[in-house]
Amino acid sequence: MAVDLRGRSFLTLKDFTAEEIEYLVDLAKDLKDKKKKGIFEKNLLNKNVALIFEKPSTRTRCSFTVGAVDEGAHPEYLGKDDIQLGYKETVEDTARVLGRMFDGIEFRGFSQETVEKLAEYSGVPVWNGLTDEDHPTQVLADFLTIKEKFGKLKGINFVYVGDGRNNMANALMIGCSKMGLNFAIGSPESLFPEENLVKLCEGYAKESGSTIKITSDVKEAVKNADIIYTDVWISMGEEDKKAERVALLKDYQVNDELMNSTGNENTIFMHCLPAVRGYEVTNEVIEGEKSVVFDEAENRMHTIKAVMVATLKD
C-alpha cells in the first residue's frame, strides 16, 4: 500500500514506521535530483507556512525557507520577539490562530510539549525543527547522507560519541533502531540517555533486527564503526556548564586517533553542525576526506522539503 502522510505532523520519529521514514528519505532523494536538474513541480503552490523560532538557526531556517519557496509556498518567519507564544498568549491560543491562517507550522525551540500542543490545537501539520528532547528533521538528513554514501541503512554500524542524553543522541537512537542500523553511544555514564527511551528503542531494534549498545568506553564503542557522529558538548541554554562539560568530555573528542581505531578504513565522520572545532571534533577530522558534514547540511534542505511536500501536498 502506498504511503500517504498528508495532514500528518512530524514531531518525532517515534510516530512513524520504518516504511514511512524510508518513504521520506526516498522522496527527498527524488526532490534533490529534480532540483539539480532545474525541475520544480511546485507541489505546495499557494500554501503558507509559519516558521516559529525560539532558538536561532542556520540550517533549519534556511532549509524550511528555501524548501518552501522551491515548492511554491510562502514561508513566514516568526522569531521569539515577533509573536506572543507562551508569554502574553497561551500556546493553545497561538496554535488556533496560526492554524486558521497557515497551512503548516514549523517550530524550533525548547519544549517538546510546545510543539505537541501546536500540533494538537492548530488543526494543520506541525513540524519539529528542534526541541531540547528531539531533532527528527536532522535524522532524516543524516539518513539521506548515509544512503548516498553506503547505498543502504539497514546493517550500518552507527556510533554516537559525546553527550549521550542530548536531543541528537535521542533522535538518532530512535531513528537508527527503527531503521535497522546498529546503534552505539560512547559517553560518560553521567550523560547516558534516559533509561525509558533506551528500553523503547530496544523494542524498535528487536523489531528491525538491529542492536543498541551504550558504554563509557569510547574505544570499545567505535569498534567496526561505519559512522562516527558527534555533536556540541554544550547545548543551547547550557552555556553555564561549559567548564564542567569540557572536563567531562575531553576524552570523547573525535580526532584522528579515534577515527583510526575503528578497524574500518571506510569509516566516515558526521556532525549536525554547528561544530566547535577543537572541542568535540578536531579541525583535521572535520576538514578531512572522511568528513561528510556539508553533505549532511545540504541534505537538511532536501529532507525538510520532503516532509513539507509529503504532509501538505494536495
Coordinates of C-alpha atoms in Angstrom, one line a residue, residues 5-230:
L5 CA 1.3 11.2 5.1
R6 CA -1.0 14.1 4.1
G7 CA -2.2 16.0 7.1
R8 CA 0.3 14.4 9.5
S9 CA 2.5 16.3 11.9
F10 CA 6.2 15.5 12.1
L11 CA 7.1 15.7 15.8
T12 CA 9.3 12.7 16.4
L13 CA 10.3 9.6 14.5
K14 CA 8.5 7.6 17.3
D15 CA 5.3 8.4 15.4
F16 CA 6.5 6.9 12.1
T17 CA 7.0 3.4 10.8
A18 CA 10.2 2.3 9.1
E19 CA 8.3 2.2 5.8
E20 CA 7.2 5.8 6.3
I21 CA 10.7 7.0 7.2
E22 CA 12.1 5.3 4.2
Y23 CA 9.5 7.0 2.0
L24 CA 10.5 10.4 3.3
V25 CA 14.2 9.7 2.6
D26 CA 13.5 8.4 -0.9
L27 CA 11.2 11.4 -1.6
A28 CA 14.0 13.7 -0.5
K29 CA 16.3 12.0 -2.9
D30 CA 13.8 12.4 -5.8
L31 CA 13.3 16.1 -4.9
K32 CA 17.1 16.6 -4.7
D33 CA 17.7 15.1 -8.1
K34 CA 14.9 17.2 -9.6
K35 CA 16.3 20.4 -8.1
K36 CA 19.8 19.6 -9.5
K37 CA 18.1 19.3 -13.0
G38 CA 16.2 22.6 -12.5
I39 CA 12.8 20.8 -12.2
F40 CA 10.5 22.4 -9.7
E41 CA 7.0 20.9 -9.6
K42 CA 5.6 23.5 -7.2
N43 CA 3.8 20.9 -5.1
L44 CA 2.9 23.5 -2.4
L45 CA 1.7 26.3 -4.7
N46 CA -0.4 28.9 -2.8
K47 CA 0.4 27.2 0.6
N48 CA 1.5 29.4 3.5
V49 CA 3.8 28.1 6.3
A50 CA 4.7 29.7 9.6
L51 CA 8.2 29.3 10.8
I52 CA 8.4 29.8 14.6
F53 CA 11.9 30.1 16.0
E54 CA 12.6 30.4 19.8
K55 CA 16.2 29.3 19.1
P56 CA 18.5 30.7 16.4
S57 CA 19.3 28.6 13.4
T58 CA 21.2 28.5 10.2
R59 CA 20.4 25.1 8.5
T60 CA 16.8 24.7 9.8
R61 CA 15.7 28.2 8.9
C62 CA 17.3 28.2 5.5
S63 CA 16.1 24.7 4.7
F64 CA 12.5 25.5 5.5
T65 CA 12.6 28.8 3.7
V66 CA 14.3 27.6 0.5
G67 CA 12.3 24.3 0.5
A68 CA 9.0 26.2 0.8
V69 CA 9.9 28.7 -2.0
D70 CA 11.2 25.9 -4.3
E71 CA 7.8 24.2 -4.0
G72 CA 5.7 27.4 -4.4
A73 CA 4.8 28.1 -0.8
H74 CA 5.2 31.3 1.2
P75 CA 7.3 31.0 4.4
E76 CA 6.7 33.5 7.2
Y77 CA 9.4 33.8 9.8
L78 CA 8.2 34.3 13.3
G79 CA 11.0 35.0 15.8
K80 CA 10.7 34.8 19.5
D81 CA 10.1 38.6 19.7
D82 CA 7.6 38.6 16.9
I83 CA 4.7 36.7 18.5
Q84 CA 3.3 36.2 22.0
L85 CA 3.8 32.4 22.1
G86 CA 3.8 31.2 25.7
Y87 CA 4.1 34.7 27.1
K88 CA 1.1 37.0 26.6
E89 CA -0.8 34.2 24.9
T90 CA -1.0 30.5 25.6
V91 CA 0.4 28.0 23.2
E92 CA -3.1 26.7 22.6
D93 CA -4.5 30.1 21.6
T94 CA -1.5 30.8 19.3
A95 CA -2.0 27.4 17.7
R96 CA -5.6 28.1 17.0
V97 CA -4.9 31.4 15.4
L98 CA -2.0 30.3 13.3
G99 CA -3.9 27.2 12.2
R100 CA -6.6 29.4 10.6
M101 CA -4.0 31.5 8.7
F102 CA -1.4 29.0 7.7
D103 CA -1.4 25.6 6.1
G104 CA 1.6 24.3 8.1
I105 CA 3.7 25.3 11.1
E106 CA 7.4 24.7 11.9
F107 CA 8.6 25.1 15.5
R108 CA 12.2 25.3 16.7
G109 CA 12.5 25.9 20.4
F110 CA 13.0 24.5 23.9
S111 CA 10.0 22.4 24.9
Q112 CA 8.7 19.2 23.2
E113 CA 5.4 19.9 24.9
T114 CA 5.1 23.2 23.0
V115 CA 5.4 21.5 19.6
E116 CA 3.0 18.8 20.6
K117 CA 0.4 21.5 21.7
L118 CA 0.8 23.3 18.4
A119 CA 0.0 20.1 16.6
E120 CA -2.9 19.3 18.9
Y121 CA -4.6 22.7 18.7
S122 CA -3.7 24.2 15.3
G123 CA -5.5 21.7 13.0
V124 CA -2.7 21.8 10.5
P125 CA 0.6 19.8 10.1
V126 CA 3.3 20.9 12.5
W127 CA 7.0 20.1 12.0
N128 CA 9.6 19.8 14.8
G129 CA 12.6 21.8 13.7
L130 CA 14.3 21.0 17.1
T131 CA 13.5 20.8 20.7
D132 CA 15.6 20.1 23.8
E133 CA 14.3 16.5 23.5
D134 CA 14.3 15.6 19.9
H135 CA 15.6 16.6 16.4
P136 CA 13.9 14.4 13.8
T137 CA 14.5 16.5 10.7
Q138 CA 18.2 16.3 11.3
V139 CA 18.0 12.5 11.4
L140 CA 16.3 12.4 8.0
A141 CA 19.1 14.4 6.5
D142 CA 21.6 12.0 8.1
F143 CA 19.8 9.0 6.7
L144 CA 19.8 10.5 3.2
T145 CA 23.5 11.1 3.5
I146 CA 24.1 7.6 4.7
K147 CA 22.2 6.1 1.8
E148 CA 24.2 8.3 -0.6
K149 CA 27.5 7.1 0.9
F150 CA 26.7 3.4 1.6
G151 CA 23.7 2.6 -0.6
K152 CA 21.6 1.4 2.4
L153 CA 20.6 2.0 6.0
K154 CA 20.0 -1.5 7.4
G155 CA 23.0 -3.1 9.0
I156 CA 25.2 0.0 9.1
N157 CA 27.2 0.4 12.3
F158 CA 26.4 3.9 13.7
V159 CA 28.3 5.3 16.7
Y160 CA 27.4 8.5 18.5
V161 CA 30.2 9.9 20.7
G162 CA 29.9 12.6 23.3
D163 CA 26.8 13.9 25.2
G164 CA 24.6 10.7 25.2
R165 CA 21.5 12.3 26.5
N166 CA 21.1 15.4 24.3
N167 CA 18.5 15.8 21.6
M168 CA 20.7 14.4 18.8
A169 CA 21.6 11.3 20.7
N170 CA 17.9 10.7 21.4
A171 CA 16.7 11.3 17.9
L172 CA 19.4 9.2 16.3
M173 CA 18.8 6.3 18.7
I174 CA 15.1 6.4 17.8
G175 CA 15.8 6.6 14.1
C176 CA 18.6 4.0 13.9
S177 CA 16.7 1.5 16.0
K178 CA 13.6 1.9 13.8
M179 CA 15.6 1.6 10.5
G180 CA 17.8 -1.3 11.4
L181 CA 21.1 0.5 11.9
N182 CA 23.3 -1.0 14.8
F183 CA 23.5 2.0 17.2
A184 CA 26.1 2.6 19.9
I185 CA 26.8 5.5 22.2
G186 CA 30.2 6.3 23.7
S187 CA 29.5 8.7 26.6
P188 CA 30.4 9.3 30.2
E189 CA 28.0 7.4 32.4
S190 CA 26.6 10.6 33.8
L191 CA 25.5 11.6 30.3
F192 CA 23.9 8.3 29.3
P193 CA 20.4 8.6 27.7
E194 CA 17.2 8.2 29.8
E195 CA 16.5 4.5 30.6
N196 CA 12.9 4.7 29.4
L197 CA 14.0 5.9 26.0
V198 CA 16.6 3.2 25.8
K199 CA 14.1 0.5 26.6
L200 CA 11.7 1.9 24.0
C201 CA 14.4 1.9 21.3
E202 CA 15.5 -1.6 22.3
G203 CA 12.0 -2.7 21.3
Y204 CA 12.3 -0.9 18.0
A205 CA 15.7 -2.6 17.5
K206 CA 14.4 -6.0 18.2
E207 CA 11.7 -5.5 15.5
S208 CA 14.2 -4.2 12.9
G209 CA 16.9 -6.7 13.7
S210 CA 19.5 -4.2 14.9
T211 CA 21.4 -3.7 18.2
I212 CA 21.8 -0.9 20.8
K213 CA 25.0 -0.5 22.9
I214 CA 25.7 2.2 25.4
T215 CA 29.2 2.3 27.0
S216 CA 31.6 4.7 28.7
D217 CA 34.5 3.1 26.9
V218 CA 34.7 5.2 23.7
K219 CA 37.3 2.9 22.0
E220 CA 35.0 0.0 22.6
A221 CA 32.1 1.9 21.2
V222 CA 33.7 2.8 17.9
K223 CA 35.0 -0.7 17.0
N224 CA 33.9 -1.6 13.5
A225 CA 32.1 1.7 13.1
D226 CA 30.9 2.7 9.6
I227 CA 30.0 6.1 11.0
I228 CA 31.2 8.2 13.9
Y229 CA 28.9 11.0 14.8
T230 CA 29.2 13.8 17.4

